[in-house]
Structures are given as structure tokens and as C-alpha cells.
Short mmCIF file of C-alpha atoms and ligand atoms in Angstrom, two decimals:
data_model
loop_
_atom_site.label_atom_id
_atom_site.label_comp_id
_atom_site.label_asym_id
_atom_site.label_seq_id
_atom_site.Cartn_x
_atom_site.Cartn_y
_atom_site.Cartn_z
CA UNK A 1 127.60 115.06 -63.90
CA UNK A 2 125.53 117.95 -62.51
CA UNK A 3 123.95 117.43 -59.10
CA UNK A 4 121.14 119.73 -57.98
CA UNK A 5 119.95 119.95 -54.37
CA UNK A 6 116.86 121.85 -53.25
CA UNK A 7 116.25 123.25 -49.75
CA UNK A 8 113.27 125.11 -48.23
CA UNK A 9 113.10 128.50 -46.54
CA UNK A 10 111.68 128.92 -43.03
CA UNK A 11 109.12 130.81 -41.03
CA UNK A 12 109.87 131.31 -37.34
CA UNK A 13 106.65 130.76 -35.41
CA UNK A 14 107.57 131.31 -31.75
CA UNK A 15 110.74 131.73 -29.70
CA UNK A 16 112.38 134.46 -31.81
CA UNK A 17 115.46 135.96 -30.10
CA UNK A 18 115.09 133.73 -27.00
CA UNK A 19 116.43 130.85 -29.13
CA UNK A 20 119.74 132.69 -29.51
CA UNK A 21 120.13 132.16 -25.73
CA UNK A 22 119.34 128.44 -25.98
CA UNK A 23 115.65 128.67 -25.18
CA UNK A 24 113.44 126.68 -27.57
CA UNK A 25 111.63 127.91 -30.66
CA UNK A 26 109.13 126.48 -33.12
CA UNK A 27 109.93 126.89 -36.80
CA UNK A 28 108.25 125.61 -39.94
CA UNK A 29 109.93 125.05 -43.31
CA UNK A 30 108.23 126.85 -46.20
CA UNK A 31 108.11 125.89 -49.84
CA UNK A 32 109.98 128.96 -50.98
CA UNK A 33 112.81 126.78 -52.27
CA UNK A 34 116.39 127.42 -53.28
CA UNK A 35 118.45 125.12 -55.44
CA UNK A 36 122.18 124.70 -55.95
CA UNK A 37 123.62 122.81 -58.94
CA UNK A 38 127.22 121.61 -58.80
CA UNK A 39 129.55 120.03 -61.33
CA UNK A 40 133.22 119.09 -60.82
CA UNK A 41 135.57 120.74 -63.36
CA UNK A 42 139.11 120.01 -64.50
CA UNK A 43 140.69 123.23 -63.29
CA UNK A 44 141.59 124.80 -59.95
CA UNK A 45 138.80 127.35 -59.91
CA UNK A 46 135.40 127.60 -58.32
CA UNK A 47 132.96 129.46 -60.53
CA UNK A 48 129.70 130.55 -58.96
CA UNK A 49 126.65 131.86 -60.82
CA UNK A 50 123.83 133.60 -58.98
CA UNK A 51 121.56 134.63 -61.86
CA UNK A 52 118.87 136.23 -59.64
CA UNK A 53 121.49 138.70 -58.45
CA UNK A 54 123.03 139.27 -61.89
CA UNK A 55 126.15 137.16 -61.22
CA UNK A 56 126.49 135.13 -64.42
CA UNK A 57 130.02 134.56 -65.71
CA UNK A 58 131.91 137.03 -63.64
CA UNK A 59 132.58 135.22 -60.39
CA UNK A 60 135.44 132.81 -59.98
CA UNK A 61 137.94 132.13 -57.21
CA UNK A 62 140.92 129.77 -56.89
CA UNK A 63 140.13 126.65 -54.84
CA UNK A 64 142.63 127.55 -52.10
CA UNK A 65 141.03 131.01 -51.76
CA UNK A 66 137.43 129.84 -51.42
CA UNK A 67 135.56 131.70 -48.67
CA UNK A 68 137.70 134.82 -48.85
CA UNK A 69 136.10 136.81 -51.69
CA UNK A 70 133.90 139.07 -49.51
CA UNK A 71 131.22 138.96 -52.19
CA UNK A 72 127.85 139.18 -50.44
CA UNK A 73 125.89 137.24 -53.05
CA UNK A 74 128.23 134.24 -53.00
CA UNK A 75 129.28 134.29 -49.34
CA UNK A 76 127.09 131.43 -48.07
CA UNK A 77 127.90 129.13 -51.01
CA UNK A 78 131.59 129.87 -50.54
CA UNK A 79 131.44 129.24 -46.79
CA UNK A 80 129.65 125.91 -47.38
CA UNK A 81 132.24 124.79 -49.96
CA UNK A 82 135.07 125.92 -47.70
CA UNK A 83 133.66 123.97 -44.72
CA UNK A 84 133.49 120.75 -46.77
CA UNK A 85 136.83 121.25 -48.53
CA UNK A 86 138.61 121.85 -45.22
CA UNK A 87 137.03 118.92 -43.44
CA UNK A 88 137.45 116.39 -46.27
CA UNK A 89 140.60 117.74 -47.94
CA UNK A 90 138.90 118.27 -51.31
CA UNK A 91 140.85 120.31 -53.91
CA UNK A 92 138.70 120.02 -57.08
CA UNK A 93 137.43 122.90 -59.19
CA UNK A 94 133.65 123.39 -59.39
CA UNK A 95 130.98 125.07 -61.47
CA UNK A 96 128.14 126.12 -59.17
CA UNK A 97 124.79 127.73 -60.00
CA UNK A 98 122.22 128.83 -57.44
CA UNK A 99 118.58 129.50 -58.16
CA UNK A 100 115.61 130.71 -56.19
CA UNK A 101 113.16 133.55 -55.72
CA UNK A 102 114.59 137.03 -56.31
CA UNK A 103 112.99 138.39 -53.15
CA UNK A 104 113.51 136.24 -50.07
CA UNK A 105 111.16 138.13 -47.68
CA UNK A 106 113.49 137.21 -44.80
CA UNK A 107 112.30 133.64 -45.13
CA UNK A 108 115.64 131.89 -44.89
CA UNK A 109 117.36 132.18 -48.27
CA UNK A 110 120.89 132.15 -46.78
CA UNK A 111 120.38 129.00 -44.73
CA UNK A 112 118.56 127.25 -47.60
CA UNK A 113 121.36 128.01 -50.08
CA UNK A 114 124.01 126.89 -47.56
CA UNK A 115 122.24 123.61 -46.83
CA UNK A 116 121.58 122.90 -50.53
CA UNK A 117 125.28 123.49 -51.28
CA UNK A 118 126.41 121.08 -48.54
CA UNK A 119 123.86 118.45 -49.65
CA UNK A 120 124.92 118.70 -53.31
CA UNK A 121 128.61 118.44 -52.38
CA UNK A 122 127.91 115.39 -50.25
CA UNK A 123 126.45 113.74 -53.37
CA UNK A 124 129.14 114.96 -55.77
CA UNK A 125 131.99 113.65 -53.58
CA UNK A 126 130.17 110.57 -52.21
CA UNK A 127 130.53 111.76 -48.62
CA UNK A 128 127.27 110.14 -47.49
CA UNK A 129 126.69 112.87 -44.93
CA UNK A 130 123.87 112.25 -42.47
CA UNK A 131 121.24 114.95 -41.87
CA UNK A 132 122.94 115.79 -38.58
CA UNK A 133 126.30 116.20 -40.35
CA UNK A 134 124.72 118.37 -43.03
CA UNK A 135 123.21 120.47 -40.24
CA UNK A 136 126.52 120.85 -38.40
CA UNK A 137 128.59 121.75 -41.46
CA UNK A 138 125.93 124.18 -42.72
CA UNK A 139 125.50 125.82 -39.32
CA UNK A 140 129.26 126.33 -39.07
CA UNK A 141 129.27 127.85 -42.56
CA UNK A 142 126.44 130.25 -41.62
CA UNK A 143 128.32 131.30 -38.47
CA UNK A 144 131.48 131.82 -40.54
CA UNK A 145 129.59 134.36 -42.64
CA UNK A 146 127.36 136.16 -40.15
CA UNK A 147 129.02 135.42 -36.82
CA UNK A 148 125.71 135.00 -34.98
CA UNK A 149 122.60 132.89 -35.16
CA UNK A 150 120.88 130.08 -33.33
CA UNK A 151 120.85 127.70 -36.32
CA UNK A 152 117.07 127.18 -36.27
CA UNK A 153 116.85 128.24 -39.92
CA UNK A 154 119.53 125.71 -40.89
CA UNK A 155 117.62 122.96 -39.06
CA UNK A 156 114.41 123.88 -40.93
CA UNK A 157 116.25 123.69 -44.27
CA UNK A 158 117.79 120.30 -43.43
CA UNK A 159 114.92 118.51 -41.71
CA UNK A 160 111.87 120.32 -43.13
CA UNK A 161 108.41 120.06 -41.58
CA UNK A 162 107.66 121.92 -38.36
CA UNK A 163 110.21 121.52 -35.60
CA UNK A 164 110.80 122.34 -31.96
CA UNK A 165 114.41 123.48 -31.82
CA UNK A 166 116.76 124.38 -28.97
CA UNK A 167 120.37 124.42 -27.82
CA UNK A 168 122.00 125.30 -31.16
CA UNK A 169 120.87 122.00 -32.61
CA UNK A 170 121.19 119.76 -29.54
CA UNK A 171 117.43 119.39 -29.49
CA UNK A 172 115.61 119.01 -32.81
CA UNK A 173 112.17 117.49 -32.51
CA UNK A 174 109.83 117.12 -35.49
CA UNK A 175 106.25 118.14 -34.68
CA UNK A 176 104.02 116.18 -36.99
CA UNK A 177 101.94 119.00 -38.38
CA UNK A 178 101.85 119.89 -42.03
CA UNK A 179 98.83 122.07 -42.22
CA UNK A 180 99.05 125.14 -40.01
CA UNK A 181 96.26 127.62 -40.87
CA UNK A 182 98.47 130.64 -41.53
CA UNK A 183 98.41 133.80 -43.57
CA UNK A 184 101.95 135.09 -44.18
CA UNK A 185 102.40 138.75 -45.02
CA UNK A 186 105.52 140.70 -46.04
CA UNK A 187 105.93 144.22 -44.67
CA UNK A 188 108.01 145.47 -47.59
CA UNK A 189 110.76 146.48 -45.18
CA UNK A 190 114.07 144.74 -44.53
CA UNK A 191 116.43 145.04 -41.60
CA UNK A 192 119.58 142.97 -41.00
CA UNK A 193 119.08 140.15 -38.48
CA UNK A 194 122.60 140.54 -37.09
CA UNK A 195 121.94 144.17 -36.01
CA UNK A 196 118.73 143.25 -34.24
CA UNK A 197 120.36 140.31 -32.47
CA UNK A 198 123.08 142.73 -31.34
CA UNK A 199 120.49 145.26 -30.18
CA UNK A 200 118.81 142.61 -27.99
CA UNK A 201 122.21 141.49 -26.71
CA UNK A 202 122.97 145.07 -25.63
CA UNK A 203 119.60 145.40 -23.91
CA UNK A 204 120.31 142.11 -22.12
CA UNK A 205 123.69 143.50 -21.00
CA UNK A 206 122.00 146.59 -19.55
CA UNK A 207 118.98 144.78 -18.03
CA UNK A 208 120.00 141.13 -17.61
CA UNK A 209 117.32 140.13 -15.11
CA UNK A 210 114.49 141.73 -17.00
CA UNK A 211 115.51 140.37 -20.41
CA UNK A 212 116.15 136.91 -18.96
CA UNK A 213 112.64 137.02 -17.48
CA UNK A 214 111.19 137.89 -20.88
CA UNK A 215 113.07 134.92 -22.38
CA UNK A 216 111.77 132.66 -19.60
CA UNK A 217 108.19 133.61 -20.46
CA UNK A 218 108.89 132.99 -24.14
CA UNK A 219 110.28 129.57 -23.21
CA UNK A 220 107.09 128.66 -21.32
CA UNK A 221 105.02 130.01 -24.14
CA UNK A 222 106.86 127.91 -26.75
CA UNK A 223 106.45 124.76 -24.65
CA UNK A 224 102.72 125.42 -24.28
CA UNK A 225 102.42 126.18 -28.00
CA UNK A 226 104.16 122.90 -28.87
CA UNK A 227 101.40 121.01 -27.07
CA UNK A 228 98.66 123.16 -28.62
CA UNK A 229 100.13 122.71 -32.09
CA UNK A 230 100.25 118.94 -31.72
CA UNK A 231 96.55 119.05 -30.75
CA UNK A 232 95.66 121.50 -33.56
CA UNK A 233 94.39 123.85 -30.85
CA UNK A 234 94.68 126.98 -32.98
CA UNK A 235 92.84 129.24 -30.50
CA UNK A 236 95.61 128.62 -27.99
CA UNK A 237 98.41 128.98 -30.57
CA UNK A 238 96.83 132.28 -31.67
CA UNK A 239 96.55 133.63 -28.15
CA UNK A 240 100.16 132.65 -27.41
CA UNK A 241 101.28 134.35 -30.64
CA UNK A 242 99.60 137.57 -29.46
CA UNK A 243 101.35 137.43 -26.07
CA UNK A 244 104.65 136.68 -27.83
CA UNK A 245 104.20 139.72 -30.06
CA UNK A 246 103.95 141.87 -26.92
CA UNK A 247 107.16 140.37 -25.58
CA UNK A 248 109.03 141.08 -28.82
CA UNK A 249 107.77 144.65 -28.58
CA UNK A 250 109.16 144.72 -25.04
CA UNK A 251 112.57 143.71 -26.44
CA UNK A 252 112.40 146.66 -28.83
CA UNK A 253 112.37 144.70 -32.10
CA UNK A 254 108.86 145.56 -33.23
CA UNK A 255 108.33 148.26 -35.88
CA UNK A 256 105.37 150.53 -36.76
CA UNK A 257 104.69 148.73 -40.05
CA UNK A 258 104.73 145.33 -38.34
CA UNK A 259 102.33 146.57 -35.65
CA UNK A 260 100.02 147.94 -38.31
CA UNK A 261 99.93 144.58 -40.07
CA UNK A 262 99.48 142.64 -36.82
CA UNK A 263 96.53 144.82 -35.79
CA UNK A 264 95.05 144.64 -39.30
CA UNK A 265 95.19 140.85 -39.19
CA UNK A 266 93.51 140.79 -35.79
CA UNK A 267 90.86 143.24 -37.05
CA UNK A 268 90.26 140.84 -39.92
CA UNK A 269 89.46 138.11 -37.39
CA UNK A 270 92.82 136.39 -36.84
CA UNK A 271 93.11 134.12 -33.82
CA UNK A 272 96.49 135.69 -33.27
CA UNK A 273 99.23 137.48 -35.16
CA UNK A 274 102.89 138.25 -34.62
CA UNK A 275 106.04 139.27 -36.38
CA UNK A 276 108.32 136.43 -37.45
CA UNK A 277 112.09 136.38 -36.98
CA UNK A 278 114.39 139.19 -35.97
CA UNK A 279 111.82 141.99 -36.25
CA UNK A 280 112.27 145.49 -37.66
CA UNK A 281 110.69 144.34 -40.95
CA UNK A 282 110.26 141.19 -43.02
CA UNK A 283 107.10 139.16 -42.34
CA UNK A 284 104.24 138.73 -39.93
CA UNK A 285 101.93 135.75 -39.78
CA UNK A 286 98.33 135.40 -38.66
CA UNK A 287 96.39 132.29 -37.67
CA UNK A 288 92.98 131.94 -39.25
CA UNK A 289 90.04 129.79 -38.29
CA UNK A 290 87.20 128.44 -40.40
CA UNK A 291 86.65 130.64 -43.41
CA UNK A 292 88.16 133.95 -42.29
CA UNK A 293 91.39 133.56 -44.27
CA UNK A 294 90.13 135.88 -47.03
CA UNK A 295 88.97 138.53 -44.58
CA UNK A 296 92.37 138.54 -42.88
CA UNK A 297 94.13 138.70 -46.25
CA UNK A 298 92.05 141.64 -47.48
CA UNK A 299 92.58 143.47 -44.19
CA UNK A 300 96.34 142.99 -44.63
CA UNK A 301 96.22 144.09 -48.26
CA UNK A 302 94.40 147.28 -47.22
CA UNK A 303 97.30 147.97 -44.86
CA UNK A 304 99.65 147.60 -47.87
CA UNK A 305 100.98 144.23 -46.83
CA UNK A 306 102.03 141.67 -49.46
CA UNK A 307 100.49 138.24 -48.98
CA UNK A 308 103.03 135.45 -49.50
CA UNK A 309 101.10 132.43 -50.60
CA UNK A 310 103.35 129.55 -49.58
CA UNK A 311 102.85 126.23 -47.86
CA UNK A 312 104.31 125.47 -44.45
CA UNK A 313 105.78 122.15 -43.28
CA UNK A 314 107.76 121.89 -46.53
CA UNK A 315 110.11 118.98 -47.25
CA UNK A 316 113.71 119.34 -46.04
CA UNK A 317 116.71 119.33 -48.37
CA UNK A 318 116.79 116.70 -51.10
CA UNK A 319 118.59 115.88 -54.34
CA UNK A 320 116.31 117.22 -57.05
CA UNK A 321 118.26 115.87 -60.02
CA UNK A 322 121.47 114.19 -61.19
CA UNK A 323 122.19 114.59 -64.89
C1 LIG B 401 115.98 135.58 -36.84
O1 LIG B 401 115.22 135.07 -37.93
C2 LIG B 401 115.64 134.87 -35.57
C3 LIG B 401 116.49 135.24 -34.37
O2 LIG B 401 116.03 134.45 -33.27
C4 LIG B 401 117.96 134.98 -34.63
C5 LIG B 401 118.34 133.50 -34.62
O3 LIG B 401 117.66 132.69 -34.03
O4 LIG B 401 119.38 133.19 -35.21
C6 LIG B 401 116.31 136.68 -34.02
#
């Protein structure tokens, strides 16, 4: 029996970096999906295929050594298997295959793959894990690999939709809104999240009061945006996104290319635009109103941005097939 689970990526809307320090953020799941197929085998090995990264028949590890291979492409799958195996005392061999877009654009591939692995294993071994348990095991697995992270991306992959998230998962509130008028644009540049989180941590060590004040403003801004989002008040969400962009710049995580895209989107008529996530690269998003989506998109294309045409508010993890 092969079980396949599918989980969505994420787009951080507001609260980036502040959420690491337990302030809230708003995140939406995106339908850039990742799937993990798992079958139990009759040996003591775990074989993992990651075809998009050229790992076909060359990765296998003994069950007792799972999570120790130091292979970047399989690290999140391994950590997820290891978390489940440790907690539930499983010792079976597995054949695992992951699939998804080759380029992740910083839109949550690691968390999606982790969550899909945990969900598929829950099905394979009849663990009947609740969403909250899937979240907790997946978040632990992500921390095992990267050491840092607020878990908002894991929550988006588990629960889907658009959520208000805080306190490393203590507060997860679905915001019923599937249709946010967004243009998402990739900068073409990638920077590791962990380094940027560390950079902000160091700034906070040097200037605790100032950085805490910036986080406080972000917190207020996220709370106000939550209300605006629920009322589809896009003018307000846009204005708050612009202010937030300035605050991320203040934290030192903006980058010239991101600024160029943000200003291009605003020139094209966006209600607001900001970088999404850790900063340094990856994506920006812009809010459009009425029929100015195309104008914003062409302004971004002129600035050499890559428009990522994906839906927001995507469905959380689910079992896609059992065969
Ligand atoms: C990275 O996508 C978002 C950060 O807030 C880190 C995190 O929340 O884990 C910078």
C-alpha cells in the first residue's frame, strides 16, 4: 500500500521576524503543493527519492540511523520520520518519494514536505494523529533540522487557509478569507532564513529596547490587519503592509532588489507592497484593487521580477491517494 499526502506552501503576510519572539503574524497557505508517498517495506532500510533534486535510487539509510545522514535534500523527511519513529517506537523499513516544484521561491517547501511526511506516516501506521499532533511533531522535526523558526509555516501547511498565528503554535486562529487580492513576485535571489533570523537576533542583543519597540509596532499592525482582512478592507491592509515594509527595512532585512520590486508594484498602483518572510531575497507581494492587477504585474515584470501565479488560502495537508 502506497499512501500519498499533499501539503501546501505558505506566504507570510505580516509579522515576519516579530513572530520568532512570540508576537503574532498572519500567514496564508498557497497552492504550491508538495507530496510525499510512503510504502512500508520488508527490510530495515529507509529509501528516500527526491526526483526534483536528482536523488533517485541512491539514498538509503538504516532505520536506526534515520535523521543522521546530513543530506540536505532529505533532511526534513528524515527528521519527520525520526520524530514519529522515536515517539511511537516504529522500526519498519520504508520507501519514500517526495514530489513538488523544482523551485520553491522561499514559499515553504521544507515545512510542507515535513508535514506531508508526518501525515502520510500517520495513515500508514494508523496513528490517527490530530492536526495539532501533526503540527507539534512536524514543528519539532523542523527545529531538529534548522534549529530556529516560529513554526508559522508548519501551521500553514497543516491547517491551510489564512491564519493568525502566535506563541509557537499556542494561538492558531483561522481567518475565513480565501480570496486575498495579491500579486506574488519572486526576486530571483535566495538567502538562508536562519542567517537572517540570527542577524535580527544580534541586532536585538545590541539594541534590545529599539528592536522590541519595532516588534511591538508590528504586533499592533498585525492585530489591526487581522480586523481589516476579516472585513476585506484592502486599503487598510495595503497601507499596513507599506508601514511593515519600512519596519523590516529598519531591522536590516530588506535588500535592493526587494525594494525595487516593492516600489515598482506601488508605481503600478498597488494598495501596498512588502517583502514576505525572512528578507534578503525570495518574494514580495502586492495588494491590488479593482482591475489594476495587470498593471502591477507588468510593472514588476519590467523590474525583472517573476510573477508567481498561485492561489492563496490553499487547503491544508490531506491524503491525496491510497493505492
Ligand atoms: C521566515 O519565513 C519568517 C521569519 O519570521 C522566521 C520564522 O518565523 O520562523 C523570519
